[in-house]
Each structure stands twice: as structure tokens, then as C-alpha cells.
CSV table of C-alpha atoms in Angstrom, one decimal:
chain,number,residue,atom,x,y,z
A,7,MET,CA,46.2,120.9,130.6
A,8,GLY,CA,49.4,119.7,128.9
A,9,ARG,CA,49.7,117.1,131.6
A,10,GLU,CA,46.2,115.9,131.2
A,11,GLN,CA,46.6,115.7,127.4
A,12,LYS,CA,49.7,113.6,127.9
A,13,LYS,CA,47.9,111.3,130.1
A,14,LEU,CA,45.1,111.0,127.6
A,15,SER,CA,47.6,110.3,124.9
A,16,VAL,CA,49.0,107.4,127.1
A,17,ALA,CA,45.5,106.0,127.5
A,18,ASN,CA,44.9,106.2,123.7
A,19,GLN,CA,48.3,104.4,123.1
A,20,MET,CA,47.2,101.6,125.4
A,21,LEU,CA,44.0,101.1,123.6
A,22,ILE,CA,45.6,101.2,120.2
A,23,ALA,CA,48.2,98.7,121.3
A,24,MET,CA,45.5,96.5,122.7
A,25,ALA,CA,43.4,96.6,119.5
A,26,ALA,CA,46.5,96.1,117.4
A,27,GLY,CA,47.7,93.2,119.6
A,28,ILE,CA,44.3,91.4,119.4
A,29,ILE,CA,44.2,91.8,115.7
A,30,VAL,CA,47.7,90.6,115.1
A,31,GLY,CA,47.4,87.8,117.7
A,32,ILE,CA,44.3,86.4,116.0
A,33,ILE,CA,46.0,86.6,112.7
A,34,MET,CA,49.0,84.7,114.2
A,35,MET,CA,46.7,82.1,115.7
A,36,LEU,CA,44.9,81.5,112.4
A,37,LEU,CA,48.2,81.4,110.6
A,38,LYS,CA,49.4,78.7,113.0
A,39,SER,CA,46.4,76.6,112.4
A,40,PHE,CA,46.6,77.1,108.7
A,41,LEU,CA,50.4,76.1,108.6
A,42,ILE,CA,50.1,73.2,110.8
A,43,ASN,CA,46.9,71.8,109.2
A,44,GLY,CA,48.5,72.3,105.8
A,45,GLY,CA,51.6,70.3,106.6
A,46,ASN,CA,53.8,73.3,107.0
A,47,GLU,CA,54.9,72.7,110.5
A,48,LYS,CA,58.5,73.7,109.7
A,49,ILE,CA,57.4,77.3,108.7
A,50,TRP,CA,55.5,77.8,112.0
A,51,SER,CA,58.4,76.2,113.9
A,52,MET,CA,60.6,79.0,112.5
A,53,ILE,CA,58.1,81.7,113.5
A,54,ASP,CA,57.7,80.1,116.9
A,55,TRP,CA,61.5,79.9,117.3
A,56,LEU,CA,61.8,83.6,116.5
A,57,LEU,CA,58.8,85.0,118.4
A,58,PHE,CA,57.0,82.7,120.8
A,59,ALA,CA,59.4,80.0,122.1
A,60,ASP,CA,60.0,79.7,125.8
A,61,ILE,CA,63.8,80.1,125.8
A,62,THR,CA,64.1,78.5,129.3
A,63,ALA,CA,62.4,75.2,128.3
A,64,PRO,CA,64.5,72.2,127.5
A,65,GLY,CA,65.4,72.0,123.9
A,66,ASN,CA,65.1,75.7,123.2
A,67,ALA,CA,68.7,76.8,124.0
A,68,THR,CA,69.1,78.4,120.6
A,69,SER,CA,65.6,79.9,120.4
A,70,ILE,CA,65.1,83.7,120.3
A,71,GLY,CA,61.5,84.0,121.6
A,72,LEU,CA,61.3,87.8,121.2
A,73,PHE,CA,57.8,88.1,122.4
A,74,TYR,CA,58.3,85.6,125.3
A,75,ILE,CA,61.3,87.7,126.5
A,76,ILE,CA,59.3,90.9,126.4
A,77,LYS,CA,56.4,89.3,128.2
A,78,THR,CA,58.6,87.8,130.9
A,79,LEU,CA,60.5,91.0,131.5
A,80,PHE,CA,57.3,93.1,131.7
A,81,ILE,CA,55.7,90.8,134.2
A,82,ALA,CA,58.9,90.6,136.3
A,83,GLY,CA,59.3,94.3,136.1
A,84,LEU,CA,55.8,94.8,137.5
A,85,GLN,CA,56.3,92.2,140.2
A,86,PHE,CA,59.5,94.0,141.2
A,87,GLY,CA,57.5,97.0,142.3
A,88,ILE,CA,54.9,95.0,144.3
A,89,VAL,CA,56.4,95.1,147.8
A,90,PRO,CA,57.7,98.7,147.7
A,91,LEU,CA,54.3,99.8,146.3
A,92,VAL,CA,52.3,98.1,149.0
A,93,LEU,CA,54.7,99.0,151.7
A,94,THR,CA,54.8,102.8,150.9
A,95,SER,CA,51.3,103.3,149.7
A,96,ILE,CA,49.5,101.9,152.6
A,97,SER,CA,51.9,103.2,155.2
A,98,LEU,CA,51.6,106.8,153.7
A,99,SER,CA,47.8,106.5,153.5
A,100,LEU,CA,47.6,105.8,157.2
A,101,CYS,CA,50.2,108.4,158.0
A,102,SER,CA,48.2,111.1,156.2
A,103,LEU,CA,45.3,110.5,158.6
A,104,THR,CA,47.0,112.9,160.9
A,105,ASP,CA,44.8,115.5,159.3
A,106,THR,CA,41.9,114.2,161.3
A,107,ALA,CA,43.1,116.3,164.2
A,108,LYS,CA,42.0,119.4,162.3
A,109,LEU,CA,38.6,118.0,161.1
A,110,GLY,CA,37.9,115.3,163.6
A,111,ARG,CA,34.2,114.9,163.1
A,112,ILE,CA,34.3,115.3,159.4
A,113,ALA,CA,37.2,113.0,159.1
A,114,GLY,CA,35.4,110.2,161.1
A,115,LYS,CA,32.3,110.6,158.8
A,116,CYS,CA,34.6,110.6,155.7
A,117,LEU,CA,36.2,107.3,156.7
A,118,ALA,CA,32.8,105.9,157.6
A,119,GLY,CA,31.5,106.8,154.2
A,120,PHE,CA,34.5,105.3,152.4
A,121,LEU,CA,34.1,102.1,154.4
A,122,GLY,CA,30.4,102.0,153.7
A,123,PHE,CA,30.9,102.3,149.9
A,124,TYR,CA,33.7,99.7,150.2
A,125,VAL,CA,31.4,97.2,151.8
A,126,PHE,CA,28.5,97.7,149.4
A,127,GLY,CA,30.9,97.3,146.5
A,128,ALA,CA,32.5,94.2,148.1
A,129,LEU,CA,29.2,92.6,148.7
A,130,ILE,CA,28.1,93.1,145.1
A,131,ALA,CA,31.4,91.7,143.8
A,132,VAL,CA,31.1,88.6,146.0
A,133,ALA,CA,27.5,88.0,144.9
A,134,ALA,CA,28.3,88.4,141.3
A,135,SER,CA,31.4,86.0,141.5
A,136,ILE,CA,29.3,83.4,143.4
A,137,VAL,CA,26.6,83.5,140.7
A,138,ALA,CA,29.3,83.3,138.0
A,139,ILE,CA,30.9,80.3,139.7
A,140,LYS,CA,27.6,78.4,140.5
A,141,THR,CA,26.3,78.8,136.9
A,142,GLY,CA,29.6,77.6,135.5
A,143,PHE,CA,30.4,80.9,133.8
A,144,PHE,CA,33.9,80.8,135.5
A,145,SER,CA,34.7,77.4,134.1
A,146,GLN,CA,37.9,75.4,134.8
A,147,THR,CA,39.6,75.2,131.4
A,148,ILE,CA,43.4,75.8,132.0
A,149,ALA,CA,45.7,73.2,133.4
A,150,VAL,CA,49.3,73.7,134.5
A,151,SER,CA,51.6,70.9,135.6
A,152,GLY,CA,51.9,70.8,139.4
A,153,THR,CA,48.8,72.9,139.9
A,154,ALA,CA,46.7,70.0,141.4
A,155,GLU,CA,49.0,69.4,144.1
A,156,ALA,CA,49.0,73.0,145.1
A,157,VAL,CA,45.2,73.0,145.0
A,158,VAL,CA,44.9,70.0,147.3
A,159,GLU,CA,47.4,71.5,149.8
A,160,TYR,CA,45.4,74.7,150.0
A,161,SER,CA,42.0,73.0,150.3
A,162,VAL,CA,43.0,70.9,153.3
A,163,ALA,CA,44.7,73.8,155.1
A,164,ASN,CA,42.8,75.9,157.6
A,165,PRO,CA,42.2,79.3,156.0
A,166,LEU,CA,42.7,80.9,159.4
A,167,ALA,CA,46.4,80.1,159.1
A,168,ILE,CA,46.6,83.2,156.9
A,169,LEU,CA,46.2,85.2,160.1
A,170,ILE,CA,49.3,83.6,161.7
A,171,LYS,CA,51.3,84.5,158.6
A,172,ALA,CA,50.2,88.1,158.8
A,173,VAL,CA,52.8,88.8,161.6
A,174,PRO,CA,56.3,88.0,160.3
A,175,ALA,CA,59.1,86.8,162.5
A,176,ASN,CA,61.7,88.3,160.2
A,177,LEU,CA,61.2,91.7,158.6
A,178,PHE,CA,63.8,91.3,155.8
A,179,VAL,CA,62.6,87.8,154.7
A,180,VAL,CA,59.2,89.2,154.1
A,181,LEU,CA,60.3,92.3,152.2
A,182,THR,CA,62.1,90.0,149.7
A,183,ASN,CA,59.2,87.7,149.0
A,184,ASN,CA,56.3,88.6,146.7
A,185,ARG,CA,54.3,85.8,148.2
A,186,SER,CA,54.2,87.2,151.7
A,187,ILE,CA,52.0,90.1,150.8
A,188,VAL,CA,49.8,89.8,154.0
A,189,ALA,CA,52.9,90.2,156.1
A,190,VAL,CA,54.0,93.2,154.0
A,191,ILE,CA,50.5,94.8,154.5
A,192,PHE,CA,51.0,94.2,158.3
A,193,ILE,CA,54.4,95.9,158.3
A,194,ALA,CA,52.8,98.8,156.3
A,195,VAL,CA,50.1,99.3,158.7
A,196,VAL,CA,52.4,99.3,161.7
A,197,LEU,CA,54.8,101.7,159.9
A,198,GLY,CA,52.0,104.0,158.9
A,199,LEU,CA,50.4,104.1,162.4
A,200,CYS,CA,53.7,104.7,164.1
A,201,MET,CA,54.4,107.6,161.7
A,202,ASN,CA,50.9,108.8,162.4
A,203,PHE,CA,51.3,108.8,166.3
A,204,MET,CA,55.0,109.9,166.3
A,205,ARG,CA,54.8,112.4,163.5
A,206,ASP,CA,57.3,114.9,164.9
A,207,GLU,CA,59.8,112.3,166.0
A,208,LEU,CA,59.8,110.3,162.7
A,209,GLN,CA,60.3,113.1,160.1
A,210,ILE,CA,63.4,111.3,158.7
A,211,VAL,CA,61.6,108.0,158.4
A,212,ARG,CA,58.6,109.6,156.8
A,213,THR,CA,60.8,111.5,154.3
A,214,LEU,CA,62.5,108.1,153.5
A,215,VAL,CA,59.2,106.4,153.0
A,216,GLU,CA,57.9,109.3,150.9
A,217,ASP,CA,61.1,109.2,148.7
A,218,LEU,CA,60.8,105.5,148.3
A,219,SER,CA,57.2,106.0,147.2
A,220,LYS,CA,58.2,108.6,144.7
A,221,ILE,CA,60.9,106.3,143.3
A,222,THR,CA,58.5,103.3,143.1
A,223,ASN,CA,55.7,105.3,141.4
A,224,LYS,CA,58.3,106.8,139.0
A,225,TYR,CA,59.5,103.3,138.2
A,226,LEU,CA,56.0,101.9,137.7
A,227,ASP,CA,55.0,105.0,135.6
A,228,PHE,CA,57.9,104.1,133.3
A,229,ILE,CA,57.0,100.5,133.2
A,230,VAL,CA,53.4,100.9,132.6
A,231,ASN,CA,53.1,104.2,130.6
A,232,LYS,CA,56.4,104.1,128.6
A,233,CYS,CA,56.9,100.4,128.1
A,234,GLY,CA,53.3,99.4,128.5
A,235,PRO,CA,51.9,100.0,125.0
A,236,VAL,CA,54.7,98.0,123.4
A,237,CYS,CA,54.6,95.3,126.0
A,238,ILE,CA,50.9,94.9,125.9
A,239,PHE,CA,50.9,94.6,122.1
A,240,CYS,CA,53.6,91.9,122.4
A,241,MET,CA,51.8,90.1,125.2
A,242,LEU,CA,48.5,89.9,123.2
A,243,VAL,CA,50.3,88.8,120.0
A,244,TYR,CA,51.9,86.1,122.2
A,245,THR,CA,48.7,85.1,124.0
A,246,PHE,CA,46.6,84.1,121.1
A,247,PRO,CA,48.7,81.6,119.1
A,248,VAL,CA,50.3,80.2,122.3
A,249,PHE,CA,47.1,79.6,124.4
A,250,GLY,CA,44.3,79.7,121.7
A,251,MET,CA,40.8,80.9,122.0
A,252,GLU,CA,39.8,78.1,124.4
A,253,GLN,CA,42.2,79.5,127.0
A,254,ILE,CA,41.3,83.2,126.4
A,255,THR,CA,37.6,82.7,126.5
A,256,PRO,CA,37.4,82.5,130.3
A,257,LEU,CA,39.1,85.9,130.5
A,258,LEU,CA,36.3,87.4,128.5
A,259,HIS,CA,33.8,85.9,131.0
A,260,TYR,CA,35.7,87.7,133.9
A,261,MET,CA,35.7,90.9,132.0
A,262,LEU,CA,31.9,90.7,131.3
A,263,VAL,CA,31.0,90.0,134.9
A,264,THR,CA,33.3,92.8,136.2
A,265,PHE,CA,32.1,95.3,133.7
A,266,ILE,CA,28.5,94.7,134.5
A,267,CYS,CA,29.2,95.0,138.3
A,268,LEU,CA,31.2,98.3,137.8
A,269,ILE,CA,28.5,99.8,135.6
A,270,PHE,CA,25.7,98.7,138.0
A,271,TYR,CA,27.4,100.3,140.9
A,272,LEU,CA,28.4,103.5,138.9
A,273,PHE,CA,25.0,104.2,137.4
A,274,ILE,CA,22.6,102.6,139.8
A,275,MET,CA,24.0,102.1,143.2
A,276,TYR,CA,25.8,105.4,143.7
A,277,PRO,CA,22.9,107.5,142.7
A,278,LEU,CA,20.5,105.4,144.8
A,279,LEU,CA,22.7,105.4,147.9
A,280,VAL,CA,23.3,109.2,147.7
A,281,SER,CA,19.6,109.8,147.1
A,282,ALA,CA,18.7,107.6,150.2
A,283,TYR,CA,21.0,109.4,152.5
A,284,CYS,CA,20.8,112.9,151.2
A,285,LYS,CA,17.2,112.9,150.2
A,286,VAL,CA,17.9,114.3,146.7
A,287,ASN,CA,17.0,113.2,143.1
A,288,PRO,CA,19.3,110.3,142.1
A,289,LEU,CA,19.0,111.3,138.4
A,290,LYS,CA,20.5,114.7,139.1
A,291,PHE,CA,23.6,113.0,140.7
A,292,LEU,CA,24.0,110.7,137.8
A,293,LYS,CA,23.6,113.5,135.3
A,294,LYS,CA,26.1,115.8,137.0
A,295,THR,CA,28.8,113.2,137.7
A,296,PHE,CA,28.6,111.6,134.2
A,297,LYS,CA,31.2,114.0,132.7
A,298,VAL,CA,33.5,113.2,135.7
A,299,ALA,CA,33.2,109.5,135.0
A,300,MET,CA,33.9,110.0,131.3
A,301,TRP,CA,37.0,112.2,132.0
A,302,ALA,CA,38.3,109.6,134.5
A,303,PHE,CA,37.7,106.9,131.8
A,304,ALA,CA,39.6,108.8,129.2
A,305,THR,CA,42.6,109.9,131.4
A,306,ASN,CA,42.6,106.6,133.5
A,307,SER,CA,43.8,108.6,136.5
A,308,SER,CA,41.9,109.8,139.5
A,309,ALA,CA,44.6,112.4,140.1
A,310,ALA,CA,44.2,113.9,136.7
A,311,THR,CA,40.4,114.0,137.2
A,312,PHE,CA,40.6,115.7,140.6
A,313,PRO,CA,40.1,119.3,139.5
A,314,LEU,CA,37.0,118.4,137.6
A,315,THR,CA,35.8,116.2,140.5
A,316,ARG,CA,36.2,119.2,143.0
A,317,LYS,CA,34.6,121.7,140.7
A,318,THR,CA,31.6,119.5,140.1
A,319,SER,CA,31.2,118.6,143.8
A,320,VAL,CA,31.2,122.2,144.9
A,321,THR,CA,29.5,124.1,142.1
A,322,GLU,CA,27.0,121.5,140.9
A,323,LEU,CA,26.4,119.0,143.6
A,324,GLY,CA,26.3,121.6,146.4
A,325,CYS,CA,29.0,120.2,148.7
A,326,SER,CA,30.7,122.6,151.0
A,327,GLU,CA,34.2,123.5,150.2
A,328,GLU,CA,35.4,122.6,153.6
A,329,VAL,CA,34.1,119.1,153.2
A,330,ALA,CA,35.1,118.7,149.5
A,331,ASP,CA,38.6,120.0,150.3
A,332,PHE,CA,39.1,117.2,152.9
A,333,VAL,CA,37.0,114.3,151.4
A,334,LEU,CA,38.3,114.4,147.7
A,335,PRO,CA,42.0,114.5,148.3
A,336,MET,CA,41.6,111.7,150.9
A,337,GLY,CA,39.3,109.8,148.6
A,338,MET,CA,41.9,110.1,145.8
A,339,THR,CA,44.3,108.3,148.1
A,340,ILE,CA,42.3,105.6,149.9
A,341,ASN,CA,38.7,105.5,148.4
A,342,MET,CA,39.0,102.9,145.6
A,343,ASN,CA,35.6,101.1,145.5
A,344,GLY,CA,36.1,100.1,141.9
A,345,THR,CA,39.4,98.5,142.6
A,346,THR,CA,37.9,96.4,145.4
A,347,ILE,CA,35.2,95.1,143.0
A,348,GLU,CA,37.8,94.4,140.4
A,349,HIS,CA,40.0,92.5,142.8
A,350,ILE,CA,37.3,90.3,144.4
A,351,ILE,CA,35.9,89.2,141.0
A,352,ALA,CA,39.4,88.7,139.6
A,353,VAL,CA,40.7,86.6,142.4
A,354,ALA,CA,37.5,84.5,142.6
A,355,PHE,CA,37.8,83.9,138.8
A,356,ILE,CA,41.5,83.0,139.0
A,357,ALA,CA,41.0,80.7,141.9
A,358,THR,CA,38.1,78.9,140.3
A,359,VAL,CA,39.8,78.4,136.9
A,360,ALA,CA,42.9,77.3,138.7
A,361,GLY,CA,40.8,74.6,140.3
A,362,TYR,CA,40.5,76.0,143.9
A,363,GLU,CA,37.3,76.1,145.9
A,364,VAL,CA,36.5,79.7,147.1
A,365,THR,CA,34.9,79.1,150.4
A,366,PRO,CA,33.0,81.7,152.5
A,367,LEU,CA,36.0,82.2,154.8
A,368,ALA,CA,38.2,82.6,151.7
A,369,TYR,CA,35.8,85.2,150.3
A,370,LEU,CA,36.0,87.1,153.7
A,371,THR,CA,39.9,87.0,153.5
A,372,ILE,CA,39.7,88.3,149.8
A,373,MET,CA,37.3,91.0,150.8
A,374,LEU,CA,39.6,92.3,153.6
A,375,LEU,CA,42.7,92.0,151.4
A,376,ALA,CA,40.9,93.7,148.5
A,377,ILE,CA,39.8,96.6,150.7
A,378,GLY,CA,43.2,97.0,152.3
A,379,SER,CA,45.1,96.8,149.0
A,380,SER,CA,42.7,99.0,147.3
A,381,ALA,CA,42.9,101.6,150.0
A,382,GLY,CA,46.7,101.6,149.5
A,383,THR,CA,46.6,101.9,145.6
A,384,PRO,CA,48.1,105.2,144.5
A,385,ALA,CA,46.2,107.5,142.2
A,386,VAL,CA,48.2,106.5,139.1
A,387,PRO,CA,47.2,104.6,135.9
A,388,ASN,CA,46.9,100.8,136.2
A,389,ALA,CA,48.1,100.7,139.8
A,390,GLY,CA,45.0,98.7,140.7
A,391,THR,CA,45.8,95.9,138.2
A,392,VAL,CA,49.3,95.7,139.7
A,393,MET,CA,48.0,95.6,143.2
A,394,LEU,CA,45.8,92.7,142.2
A,395,TYR,CA,48.9,90.4,142.5
A,396,ALA,CA,49.0,91.4,146.2
A,397,THR,CA,45.4,90.4,146.9
A,398,MET,CA,45.7,87.2,144.9
A,399,THR,CA,48.8,85.9,146.6
A,400,GLY,CA,47.8,87.3,149.9
A,401,ALA,CA,44.7,85.1,149.8
A,402,GLY,CA,46.8,82.0,149.2
A,403,PHE,CA,46.2,81.7,145.5
A,404,ASN,CA,49.8,81.5,144.2
A,405,SER,CA,50.2,78.4,142.1
A,406,ASP,CA,51.7,78.3,138.7
A,407,VAL,CA,48.3,78.4,137.0
A,408,CYS,CA,47.3,81.4,139.2
A,409,ILE,CA,50.4,83.4,138.0
A,410,LEU,CA,49.6,82.4,134.5
A,411,LEU,CA,46.1,83.7,134.7
A,412,TYR,CA,47.2,86.9,136.3
A,413,THR,CA,49.7,87.3,133.4
A,414,LEU,CA,46.9,86.7,130.8
A,415,LEU,CA,44.5,89.1,132.7
A,416,LEU,CA,47.0,91.8,132.5
A,417,THR,CA,47.0,91.7,128.7
A,418,LEU,CA,43.2,92.3,128.4
A,419,ASN,CA,42.3,94.3,131.6
A,420,LYS,CA,42.8,97.8,130.2
A,421,PRO,CA,39.0,98.5,129.6
A,422,ILE,CA,38.2,97.2,133.1
A,423,ASP,CA,40.9,99.4,134.7
A,424,MET,CA,39.6,102.5,132.9
A,425,THR,CA,36.1,101.7,134.2
A,426,VAL,CA,37.5,101.2,137.6
A,427,VAL,CA,38.9,104.7,137.8
A,428,SER,CA,35.5,106.2,136.8
A,429,LEU,CA,33.9,104.4,139.7
A,430,ASN,CA,36.6,105.5,142.1
A,431,VAL,CA,36.2,109.3,141.3
A,432,VAL,CA,32.4,109.3,141.3
A,433,GLY,CA,32.7,107.5,144.7
A,434,ASP,CA,34.7,110.4,146.0
A,435,ALA,CA,32.0,112.8,144.9
A,436,ALA,CA,29.3,110.6,146.4
A,437,THR,CA,31.1,110.5,149.8
A,438,ALA,CA,31.5,114.4,149.6
A,439,CYS,CA,27.7,114.6,149.2
A,440,VAL,CA,27.1,112.2,152.1
A,441,VAL,CA,29.4,113.9,154.5
A,442,SER,CA,28.1,117.4,153.5
A,443,ALA,CA,24.5,116.2,154.1
A,444,SER,CA,25.5,114.9,157.6
A,445,GLU,CA,27.0,118.3,158.4
A,446,ASN,CA,23.9,120.1,157.1
A,447,SER,CA,26.0,121.9,154.6
A,448,LEU,CA,24.8,120.3,151.4
A,449,ASN,CA,23.2,122.9,149.1
A,450,ARG,CA,20.1,120.9,148.0
A,451,GLN,CA,18.8,123.7,145.9
A,452,LEU,CA,22.1,123.8,143.9
A,453,PHE,CA,22.1,120.0,143.7
A,454,GLU,CA,18.5,119.9,142.3
A,455,SER,CA,19.1,122.7,139.8
């Protein structure tokens, strides 16, 4: 209980930091406008010199740029963990599938259920992002020097070239390049499958990967949970006066579209899909999983919600313990439907605002990468947002403006990330119901009670 309270406290700290950052950021933005329009540019120049100046830009050799430094270090710190996070998470997820030897039939249905929910979520996200793009809701409003050239280069290239880049010629070059994420995923898949098939022969390798995973998660836990509140506050305060509302408004559009999709899938699609397959009342599923969703939203962690998810699945939804004890831990590891929805809409938004055309083949690439990276996302707070970088760069959207938009998105994505976790844990319960029904072990009387 103390551990759960600690995580809840971290979530509250993030929300407080976000609210305070927005308030102070808007105040600084209005102050900038007031001082400049009032002829007091020198006063603002001093504030900018102290807090916001890009200390790497020409002419800023003596600037302090406190918030700029914190923002840059935080983003670099997150990117530092991208490659080891992708490598260890996906490989260990595939390696853990050795449990299918014990529950072969259930495992197959479990994975099929996860995949089915992934596909439904991905299709909803693609449809929503296409509508947002066609209606101009994702407008092109941000320009960065050099972006146009990158867009032209990508638009004339054959999107299938990404398949060639998936198999690296040099292992070590790939593992030292954040923009070769597709190749990193390939290496993780190969490593995970080899550890799966050669389990007894690769104990040392598996232990090494597990230890690297622990180090990576501990590091990201420190960056996100310990440094996160302060860094998010500084990034938000930095964002408003530097970019202005005209640059931030598109992010609010992304958040609205994503939030609508997540809520639609959580409160409508999950109950309807479970009802259609299990022949049960969808309102009962919605009512009984609501507290699970709220607890996941508050703790922002599927791992912290696991005990409640299991109890609800077994004692209220009527899932068999055998199925629940296999599906729920597996789901906590690889079933991240909400993360997939978030990634697809976010990448489509970033690409569109950056000036790229998101073609049908590009959408297919984004879907595959989103599902792959989501399945490898560990059950820790904010990991999905960190893994978004892998999906974005893996799909080829890695220009300066894309990195800028990713940075801005990190500052405002906390409510979306919390909603994503709710969707993920309810998806685990939904899959447990579907698999139990397929095994004729779903207690429908208990479900309907």
C-alpha cells in the first residue's frame, strides 16, 4: 500500500507541476508581450538572458538560460535511455513467451486477443488522424530552418526502403544511433527469439539483458519520477514565452483527438467487443472495470494496478484464475493498446505539422512500429511517451521540427499518458474475459451479477 501511495504521490506531483508550469508560463508569455510592447525590451532581454536563452546560439556565449539548460538535459536524458529500453523491453517480452509451453492453447488465444485489440485500436487511431488531417485540425503552423529539405527528401523516397534499413550490417553502429530504431527493434526481436528457443543455453545472456533492463528502468524511473516534476515545470514555463500560443495550439488539437479516441475505446469499444464475443451485458463490464480504470489513471502505472485488475477479473467478471493468472501478467507486459493509439495519432500529428504527407504506406509502417514498440513498453509510468520517440524516428520522421514537436508534446502529454494506462489495464481485463469465454470457463452468472 505504501508503494502505491508513493506512486500516487508522484502522479500528483506531475499534475501540480504541469498546472503550475502552465500558469507561470502564460504569465511569462503575457509579461514578454507587455514589456516589449511597452518599450521595455531591455528588461525582457535580461529575463531571457537568465532563463530562456539558447546558450548554444551565436551571440549567447554569456547567457545563462537556466530553463533552456534544464529542458535540454531532460530531453537528452530521456533519449539516452531509448536504445537500451527498446532493446531490453522487446527482447525480454519475446523471451517470456516461453511460458506458452505450459499453457499452449490459452497462450495462443491470449496473444490472438491482444493482437485483435491492438488492430481495433490502431484502426480507430488511423481513422481519427486521417479525419483530423483532412479537416485541417492538424494544421501546419511551425517552421524550423532546414525542415523543408528533409520533407522533400522523405517524400520522394520509396517508403519500402525502411524494410531494408531494418536489418543492420553493423550491430554496434545501430546501438549507438537513436535514429536507427527499426534496426534496434530487429535486433531485439532476434535476441528475444534466440533467448526463447535456447533458454537453457543462454542463461548468462538472459541475466545480462535482465540486469540491463533493471538498470534502464531504474534510470528512467529517476529521470521521470524524481526529476520529472521540476523538469516539466521548467519546460512548460520555457514553452509559452518562447513559442507562444500560436505554436502551442496544435498540441491541444492533438490532445483532444487522442483523448476522444482513448475514451471512445475505453467506454464504448471494449464493452461492445467483450459483449459481442462473450455474449454478456456490456454495461456490466463497464461498471465493474470503471474503478480499475480510475485507479490506473491515478497511479499512472499498470503494474501498480495489477492486484486490483486481477481481483476484479476473477471475483467480479467471472474469469477463471488459470486464465487470469496467465493473461493479466502477460498483458501488463505486452498488451498496450492505449499506447498504440497514442503513438499513431501523435506521429501523424507531428508529421503533418512538420510538413510531411502521411501516405497509406506510411500509416502501415507507423501501425507496425506502434504495435511493436507498444508491446515492448515496460509497465512503468510515462514509458509510452518515451517510446513514442522510437515510433516517430523509426517511421522516418526525424527532422528538426519533428524533434521540436516531440519535445513540446512531452511537456503537455501527462493527462494523455494517464488515460493511456487506464485503457491498457482495462484491455487486459477484456482479454481475460475473451480467453475465459473461449475456454468455456467464464462465470457468466457472476459477470451479470
